[in-house]
Amino acid sequence: KAGVTQTPRYLIKTRGQQVTLSCSPISGHRSVSWYQQTPGQGLQFLFEYFSETQRNKGNFPGRFSGRQFSNSRSEMNVSTLELGDSALYLCASSARSSSGNTIYFGEGSWLTVV
Amino acid sequence: AQSVTQLDSHVSVSEGTPVLLRCNYSSSYSPSLFWYVQHPNKGLQLLLKYTSAATLVKGINGFEAEFKKSETSFHLTKPSAHMSDAAEYFCVVSATGNQFYFGTGTSLTVIP
């Protein structure tokens, strides 16, 4: 079974631009969540989608948004990029099982804002 | 409320010696607990998980963790460190099944 796939893996954007990151979950997983990882702040939860609906949201400004499609693929968008948005963005998917939910991560998308 | 505290931000061991990475948790419910490993420039990989079955959980690469409810701990151990174990390790708790709370990570250095 293929793992969580994130694209693009690396990208460089200019301050003020916007960026869209894509995530394909493990087949059969309906929950997709996004995290931002930086050296200073560690891992921070952005939001979680389940069946095309945002179910949970972290404490990030409205510039950060996401969506999920009917095939469970998800995208996140960051508008009006700031230098501080430079980070590793991780996507994770999960599915309910008899032993509880477990999240599985993709390799991440490295965003550099210059 | 749920939270995780990783007691050491950095741990350094010599190759071939035991590894102990400490994690305490707080949860209002019976939690699921996880350990993930992150190698440089990589995503997080699941090492092991506890979900109220056996309290001693065996994971990949020789790692194991013991759930101790009385101590609210879920420490990660390995009998003999290998150079390839050098990475960042995250302890994670979840009680509701769809919200996961991460510790701040422990950086493991293995000295040859």
PDB file of C-alpha atoms in Angstrom:
ATOM      1  CA  LYS A   1       0.000   0.000   0.000  1.00  0.00           C
ATOM      2  CA  ALA A   2       1.418   3.379  -0.965  1.00  0.00           C
ATOM      3  CA  GLY A   3       2.142   5.785   1.863  1.00  0.00           C
ATOM      4  CA  VAL A   4       1.141   9.408   2.244  1.00  0.00           C
ATOM      5  CA  THR A   5       2.373  11.396  -0.751  1.00  0.00           C
ATOM      6  CA  GLN A   6       3.098  15.089  -0.599  1.00  0.00           C
ATOM      7  CA  THR A   7       3.906  17.391  -3.482  1.00  0.00           C
ATOM      8  CA  PRO A   8       5.948  19.364  -4.130  1.00  0.00           C
ATOM      9  CA  ARG A   9       8.792  18.251  -1.871  1.00  0.00           C
ATOM     10  CA  TYR A  10      10.704  21.503  -2.087  1.00  0.00           C
ATOM     11  CA  LEU A  11       9.710  24.967  -3.141  1.00  0.00           C
ATOM     12  CA  ILE A  12      10.892  28.540  -2.835  1.00  0.00           C
ATOM     13  CA  LYS A  13       8.464  31.428  -2.823  1.00  0.00           C
ATOM     14  CA  THR A  14       8.735  35.159  -2.479  1.00  0.00           C
ATOM     15  CA  ARG A  15       7.196  37.089   0.390  1.00  0.00           C
ATOM     16  CA  GLY A  16       3.639  38.121  -0.489  1.00  0.00           C
ATOM     17  CA  GLN A  17       3.036  35.229  -2.862  1.00  0.00           C
ATOM     18  CA  GLN A  18       0.735  32.318  -2.160  1.00  0.00           C
ATOM     19  CA  VAL A  19       1.428  28.600  -2.199  1.00  0.00           C
ATOM     20  CA  THR A  20      -0.617  25.440  -2.498  1.00  0.00           C
ATOM     21  CA  LEU A  21       0.609  22.117  -1.148  1.00  0.00           C
ATOM     22  CA  SER A  22      -0.945  18.793  -2.002  1.00  0.00           C
ATOM     23  CA  CYS A  23      -1.375  15.588  -0.038  1.00  0.00           C
ATOM     24  CA  SER A  24      -2.616  12.183  -1.142  1.00  0.00           C
ATOM     25  CA  PRO A  25      -3.483   9.997   1.864  1.00  0.00           C
ATOM     26  CA  ILE A  26      -3.063   6.292   2.207  1.00  0.00           C
ATOM     27  CA  SER A  27      -5.765   4.492   0.274  1.00  0.00           C
ATOM     28  CA  GLY A  28      -8.860   4.105   2.439  1.00  0.00           C
ATOM     29  CA  HIS A  29      -7.882   6.824   4.892  1.00  0.00           C
ATOM     30  CA  ARG A  30     -10.511   9.524   5.167  1.00  0.00           C
ATOM     31  CA  SER A  31      -8.854  11.786   7.714  1.00  0.00           C
ATOM     32  CA  VAL A  32      -6.082  14.125   6.643  1.00  0.00           C
ATOM     33  CA  SER A  33      -4.281  16.504   8.950  1.00  0.00           C
ATOM     34  CA  TRP A  34      -1.603  19.115   8.385  1.00  0.00           C
ATOM     35  CA  TYR A  35       1.262  20.191  10.607  1.00  0.00           C
ATOM     36  CA  GLN A  36       3.874  22.912  10.434  1.00  0.00           C
ATOM     37  CA  GLN A  37       7.338  22.111  11.736  1.00  0.00           C
ATOM     38  CA  THR A  38       9.959  24.749  12.439  1.00  0.00           C
ATOM     39  CA  PRO A  39      13.117  24.649  14.552  1.00  0.00           C
ATOM     40  CA  GLY A  40      11.772  27.282  16.918  1.00  0.00           C
ATOM     41  CA  GLN A  41       8.160  26.169  17.351  1.00  0.00           C
ATOM     42  CA  GLY A  42       8.442  22.440  16.787  1.00  0.00           C
ATOM     43  CA  LEU A  43       5.437  20.574  15.419  1.00  0.00           C
ATOM     44  CA  GLN A  44       2.242  22.601  15.335  1.00  0.00           C
ATOM     45  CA  PHE A  45      -1.169  21.349  14.283  1.00  0.00           C
ATOM     46  CA  LEU A  46      -2.776  23.305  11.460  1.00  0.00           C
ATOM     47  CA  PHE A  47      -6.060  21.547  10.706  1.00  0.00           C
ATOM     48  CA  GLU A  48      -7.719  18.207  10.127  1.00  0.00           C
ATOM     49  CA  TYR A  49     -10.215  17.216   7.470  1.00  0.00           C
ATOM     50  CA  PHE A  50     -12.554  14.269   7.427  1.00  0.00           C
ATOM     51  CA  SER A  51     -14.956  13.524   4.589  1.00  0.00           C
ATOM     52  CA  GLU A  52     -14.359  16.947   3.040  1.00  0.00           C
ATOM     53  CA  THR A  53     -15.154  18.798   6.277  1.00  0.00           C
ATOM     54  CA  GLN A  54     -12.732  20.598   8.529  1.00  0.00           C
ATOM     55  CA  ARG A  55     -13.077  18.840  11.850  1.00  0.00           C
ATOM     56  CA  ASN A  56     -10.346  20.469  13.907  1.00  0.00           C
ATOM     57  CA  LYS A  57      -8.290  23.615  13.560  1.00  0.00           C
ATOM     58  CA  GLY A  58      -5.117  24.818  15.186  1.00  0.00           C
ATOM     59  CA  ASN A  59      -4.191  28.322  16.169  1.00  0.00           C
ATOM     60  CA  PHE A  60      -3.021  29.755  12.860  1.00  0.00           C
ATOM     61  CA  PRO A  61      -4.091  32.928  11.063  1.00  0.00           C
ATOM     62  CA  GLY A  62      -6.679  32.879   8.308  1.00  0.00           C
ATOM     63  CA  ARG A  63      -3.926  33.021   5.696  1.00  0.00           C
ATOM     64  CA  PHE A  64      -3.646  29.281   6.224  1.00  0.00           C
ATOM     65  CA  SER A  65      -6.494  27.337   4.705  1.00  0.00           C
ATOM     66  CA  GLY A  66      -7.166  23.877   3.451  1.00  0.00           C
ATOM     67  CA  ARG A  67      -9.653  21.675   1.774  1.00  0.00           C
ATOM     68  CA  GLN A  68     -10.324  18.022   1.130  1.00  0.00           C
ATOM     69  CA  PHE A  69     -11.741  16.473  -1.992  1.00  0.00           C
ATOM     70  CA  SER A  70     -14.162  13.598  -2.361  1.00  0.00           C
ATOM     71  CA  ASN A  71     -11.271  11.203  -3.006  1.00  0.00           C
ATOM     72  CA  SER A  72      -9.757  12.284   0.362  1.00  0.00           C
ATOM     73  CA  ARG A  73      -6.868  14.122  -1.275  1.00  0.00           C
ATOM     74  CA  SER A  74      -6.168  17.385   0.480  1.00  0.00           C
ATOM     75  CA  GLU A  75      -4.584  20.709  -0.281  1.00  0.00           C
ATOM     76  CA  MET A  76      -3.442  23.468   1.970  1.00  0.00           C
ATOM     77  CA  ASN A  77      -2.962  27.037   0.883  1.00  0.00           C
ATOM     78  CA  VAL A  78      -0.980  29.834   2.437  1.00  0.00           C
ATOM     79  CA  SER A  79      -1.672  33.296   1.115  1.00  0.00           C
ATOM     80  CA  THR A  80       0.405  36.447   1.490  1.00  0.00           C
ATOM     81  CA  LEU A  81       3.479  34.510   2.488  1.00  0.00           C
ATOM     82  CA  GLU A  82       5.709  35.816   5.254  1.00  0.00           C
ATOM     83  CA  LEU A  83       9.302  34.935   5.987  1.00  0.00           C
ATOM     84  CA  GLY A  84       8.140  33.133   9.120  1.00  0.00           C
ATOM     85  CA  ASP A  85       6.103  30.714   7.043  1.00  0.00           C
ATOM     86  CA  SER A  86       9.318  28.984   5.999  1.00  0.00           C
ATOM     87  CA  ALA A  87       8.908  25.505   7.403  1.00  0.00           C
ATOM     88  CA  LEU A  88       8.445  21.833   6.765  1.00  0.00           C
ATOM     89  CA  TYR A  89       4.746  21.170   6.168  1.00  0.00           C
ATOM     90  CA  LEU A  90       3.733  17.649   7.038  1.00  0.00           C
ATOM     91  CA  CYS A  91       0.591  15.885   6.002  1.00  0.00           C
ATOM     92  CA  ALA A  92      -0.729  12.861   7.850  1.00  0.00           C
ATOM     93  CA  SER A  93      -3.597  10.501   7.200  1.00  0.00           C
ATOM     94  CA  SER A  94      -5.433   8.130   9.473  1.00  0.00           C
ATOM     95  CA  ALA A  95      -8.233   5.603   9.481  1.00  0.00           C
ATOM     96  CA  ARG A  96     -10.249   4.178  12.308  1.00  0.00           C
ATOM     97  CA  SER A  97      -9.352   0.618  13.231  1.00  0.00           C
ATOM     98  CA  SER A  98     -10.184  -1.799  16.026  1.00  0.00           C
ATOM     99  CA  SER A  99      -6.984  -0.731  17.787  1.00  0.00           C
ATOM    100  CA  GLY A 100      -7.722   2.969  17.489  1.00  0.00           C
ATOM    101  CA  ASN A 101      -6.601   5.645  15.088  1.00  0.00           C
ATOM    102  CA  THR A 102      -2.994   5.919  14.034  1.00  0.00           C
ATOM    103  CA  ILE A 103      -1.601   8.741  11.941  1.00  0.00           C
ATOM    104  CA  TYR A 104       0.885   8.140   9.170  1.00  0.00           C
ATOM    105  CA  PHE A 105       3.016  10.959   7.844  1.00  0.00           C
ATOM    106  CA  GLY A 106       4.261  11.911   4.442  1.00  0.00           C
ATOM    107  CA  GLU A 107       7.811  13.068   3.762  1.00  0.00           C
ATOM    108  CA  GLY A 108       6.761  16.700   3.936  1.00  0.00           C
ATOM    109  CA  SER A 109       6.975  19.772   1.755  1.00  0.00           C
ATOM    110  CA  TRP A 110       9.861  22.118   2.451  1.00  0.00           C
ATOM    111  CA  LEU A 111       8.771  25.703   1.920  1.00  0.00           C
ATOM    112  CA  THR A 112      11.312  28.507   1.873  1.00  0.00           C
ATOM    113  CA  VAL A 113      10.036  32.077   1.730  1.00  0.00           C
ATOM    114  CA  VAL A 114      12.559  34.679   0.590  1.00  0.00           C
TER     115      VAL A 114
ATOM    116  CA  ALA B   1      -7.192  17.810  28.613  1.00  0.00           C
ATOM    117  CA  GLN B   2      -4.299  15.991  27.042  1.00  0.00           C
ATOM    118  CA  SER B   3      -0.627  16.802  26.925  1.00  0.00           C
ATOM    119  CA  VAL B   4       2.735  15.183  26.548  1.00  0.00           C
ATOM    120  CA  THR B   5       6.034  16.086  28.194  1.00  0.00           C
ATOM    121  CA  GLN B   6       9.280  14.753  26.858  1.00  0.00           C
ATOM    122  CA  LEU B   7      11.637  15.126  29.752  1.00  0.00           C
ATOM    123  CA  ASP B   8      14.870  15.445  27.774  1.00  0.00           C
ATOM    124  CA  SER B   9      15.386  17.647  24.747  1.00  0.00           C
ATOM    125  CA  HIS B  10      18.722  15.963  23.983  1.00  0.00           C
ATOM    126  CA  VAL B  11      20.059  12.515  24.825  1.00  0.00           C
ATOM    127  CA  SER B  12      23.520  11.314  23.942  1.00  0.00           C
ATOM    128  CA  VAL B  13      24.590   7.654  24.170  1.00  0.00           C
ATOM    129  CA  SER B  14      27.513   5.598  22.972  1.00  0.00           C
ATOM    130  CA  GLU B  15      26.966   3.029  20.260  1.00  0.00           C
ATOM    131  CA  GLY B  16      26.054  -0.309  21.796  1.00  0.00           C
ATOM    132  CA  THR B  17      24.735   1.139  25.060  1.00  0.00           C
ATOM    133  CA  PRO B  18      21.074   1.299  26.124  1.00  0.00           C
ATOM    134  CA  VAL B  19      18.762   4.092  25.059  1.00  0.00           C
ATOM    135  CA  LEU B  20      16.113   5.634  27.326  1.00  0.00           C
ATOM    136  CA  LEU B  21      13.876   8.437  26.066  1.00  0.00           C
ATOM    137  CA  ARG B  22      11.392   9.627  28.648  1.00  0.00           C
ATOM    138  CA  CYS B  23       7.794  10.667  28.096  1.00  0.00           C
ATOM    139  CA  ASN B  24       5.077  11.596  30.565  1.00  0.00           C
ATOM    140  CA  TYR B  25       1.524  12.175  29.501  1.00  0.00           C
ATOM    141  CA  SER B  26      -1.639  13.701  30.821  1.00  0.00           C
ATOM    142  CA  SER B  27      -5.036  12.523  29.637  1.00  0.00           C
ATOM    143  CA  SER B  28      -8.567  12.622  30.947  1.00  0.00           C
ATOM    144  CA  TYR B  29      -9.399   9.404  29.138  1.00  0.00           C
ATOM    145  CA  SER B  30      -7.732   6.104  28.424  1.00  0.00           C
ATOM    146  CA  PRO B  31      -5.160   7.285  25.917  1.00  0.00           C
ATOM    147  CA  SER B  32      -3.504   5.852  22.889  1.00  0.00           C
ATOM    148  CA  LEU B  33       0.206   6.572  22.978  1.00  0.00           C
ATOM    149  CA  PHE B  34       2.719   6.585  20.174  1.00  0.00           C
ATOM    150  CA  TRP B  35       6.387   7.093  19.483  1.00  0.00           C
ATOM    151  CA  TYR B  36       7.525   8.477  16.144  1.00  0.00           C
ATOM    152  CA  VAL B  37      11.023   8.920  14.780  1.00  0.00           C
ATOM    153  CA  GLN B  38      12.148  11.613  12.380  1.00  0.00           C
ATOM    154  CA  HIS B  39      15.437  11.326  10.567  1.00  0.00           C
ATOM    155  CA  PRO B  40      16.960  14.496   9.072  1.00  0.00           C
ATOM    156  CA  ASN B  41      14.932  15.944   6.205  1.00  0.00           C
ATOM    157  CA  LYS B  42      12.341  13.194   6.501  1.00  0.00           C
ATOM    158  CA  GLY B  43       8.775  12.828   7.681  1.00  0.00           C
ATOM    159  CA  LEU B  44       7.767  11.106  10.902  1.00  0.00           C
ATOM    160  CA  GLN B  45       7.798   7.325  10.983  1.00  0.00           C
ATOM    161  CA  LEU B  46       5.714   5.319  13.441  1.00  0.00           C
ATOM    162  CA  LEU B  47       7.915   3.326  15.833  1.00  0.00           C
ATOM    163  CA  LEU B  48       5.229   1.808  18.030  1.00  0.00           C
ATOM    164  CA  LYS B  49       1.833   2.429  19.596  1.00  0.00           C
ATOM    165  CA  TYR B  50      -0.019   1.532  22.766  1.00  0.00           C
ATOM    166  CA  THR B  51      -3.773   1.111  22.619  1.00  0.00           C
ATOM    167  CA  SER B  52      -4.758  -0.533  25.938  1.00  0.00           C
ATOM    168  CA  ALA B  53      -3.631  -4.034  25.105  1.00  0.00           C
ATOM    169  CA  ALA B  54      -0.282  -5.225  26.496  1.00  0.00           C
ATOM    170  CA  THR B  55       1.498  -2.578  28.545  1.00  0.00           C
ATOM    171  CA  LEU B  56       4.870  -3.491  27.043  1.00  0.00           C
ATOM    172  CA  VAL B  57       4.824  -2.564  23.384  1.00  0.00           C
ATOM    173  CA  LYS B  58       7.411  -3.717  20.889  1.00  0.00           C
ATOM    174  CA  GLY B  59       8.143  -1.594  17.870  1.00  0.00           C
ATOM    175  CA  ILE B  60      10.387  -1.537  14.880  1.00  0.00           C
ATOM    176  CA  ASN B  61      14.191  -1.487  14.924  1.00  0.00           C
ATOM    177  CA  GLY B  62      14.412  -3.060  18.384  1.00  0.00           C
ATOM    178  CA  PHE B  63      12.599  -0.278  20.238  1.00  0.00           C
ATOM    179  CA  GLU B  64      10.015  -0.912  22.916  1.00  0.00           C
ATOM    180  CA  ALA B  65       8.006   1.166  25.350  1.00  0.00           C
ATOM    181  CA  GLU B  66       6.186   0.408  28.570  1.00  0.00           C
ATOM    182  CA  PHE B  67       2.897   2.025  29.510  1.00  0.00           C
ATOM    183  CA  LYS B  68       2.794   2.760  33.253  1.00  0.00           C
ATOM    184  CA  LYS B  69      -0.541   4.205  34.237  1.00  0.00           C
ATOM    185  CA  SER B  70       0.446   4.830  37.864  1.00  0.00           C
ATOM    186  CA  GLU B  71       3.372   6.949  36.703  1.00  0.00           C
ATOM    187  CA  THR B  72       1.632   8.349  33.601  1.00  0.00           C
ATOM    188  CA  SER B  73       4.721   7.457  31.651  1.00  0.00           C
ATOM    189  CA  PHE B  74       5.492   5.869  28.308  1.00  0.00           C
ATOM    190  CA  HIS B  75       9.276   5.723  28.106  1.00  0.00           C
ATOM    191  CA  LEU B  76      11.003   4.461  24.972  1.00  0.00           C
ATOM    192  CA  THR B  77      13.928   2.065  25.323  1.00  0.00           C
ATOM    193  CA  LYS B  78      16.347   0.090  23.207  1.00  0.00           C
ATOM    194  CA  PRO B  79      18.946  -2.313  24.625  1.00  0.00           C
ATOM    195  CA  SER B  80      21.765  -1.340  22.279  1.00  0.00           C
ATOM    196  CA  ALA B  81      22.028   1.881  20.304  1.00  0.00           C
ATOM    197  CA  HIS B  82      23.062   1.861  16.676  1.00  0.00           C
ATOM    198  CA  MET B  83      24.449   4.770  14.716  1.00  0.00           C
ATOM    199  CA  SER B  84      21.340   4.725  12.525  1.00  0.00           C
ATOM    200  CA  ASP B  85      19.195   5.478  15.608  1.00  0.00           C
ATOM    201  CA  ALA B  86      20.429   9.072  15.660  1.00  0.00           C
ATOM    202  CA  ALA B  87      17.278  11.099  14.995  1.00  0.00           C
ATOM    203  CA  GLU B  88      14.505  13.137  16.596  1.00  0.00           C
ATOM    204  CA  TYR B  89      11.905  11.182  18.579  1.00  0.00           C
ATOM    205  CA  PHE B  90       8.376  12.341  19.340  1.00  0.00           C
ATOM    206  CA  CYS B  91       5.976  11.025  21.948  1.00  0.00           C
ATOM    207  CA  VAL B  92       2.307  11.481  21.025  1.00  0.00           C
ATOM    208  CA  VAL B  93      -0.951  11.042  22.938  1.00  0.00           C
ATOM    209  CA  SER B  94      -4.477  10.750  21.649  1.00  0.00           C
ATOM    210  CA  ALA B  95      -7.647  10.118  23.616  1.00  0.00           C
ATOM    211  CA  THR B  96     -10.360  11.019  21.154  1.00  0.00           C
ATOM    212  CA  GLY B  97      -8.821   9.258  18.182  1.00  0.00           C
ATOM    213  CA  ASN B  98      -8.839  12.256  15.918  1.00  0.00           C
ATOM    214  CA  GLN B  99      -6.716  14.729  17.841  1.00  0.00           C
ATOM    215  CA  PHE B 100      -3.077  14.027  18.486  1.00  0.00           C
ATOM    216  CA  TYR B 101      -0.851  15.922  20.895  1.00  0.00           C
ATOM    217  CA  PHE B 102       2.883  15.936  20.293  1.00  0.00           C
ATOM    218  CA  GLY B 103       5.757  16.318  22.672  1.00  0.00           C
ATOM    219  CA  THR B 104       8.508  18.773  21.837  1.00  0.00           C
ATOM    220  CA  GLY B 105      10.837  16.021  20.719  1.00  0.00           C
ATOM    221  CA  THR B 106      14.053  14.426  21.959  1.00  0.00           C
ATOM    222  CA  SER B 107      17.140  14.576  19.811  1.00  0.00           C
ATOM    223  CA  LEU B 108      19.155  11.360  20.118  1.00  0.00           C
ATOM    224  CA  THR B 109      22.864  11.459  19.366  1.00  0.00           C
ATOM    225  CA  VAL B 110      24.791   8.204  19.085  1.00  0.00           C
ATOM    226  CA  ILE B 111      28.525   8.471  19.665  1.00  0.00           C
ATOM    227  CA  PRO B 112      30.693   5.957  17.807  1.00  0.00           C
TER     228      PRO B 112
END
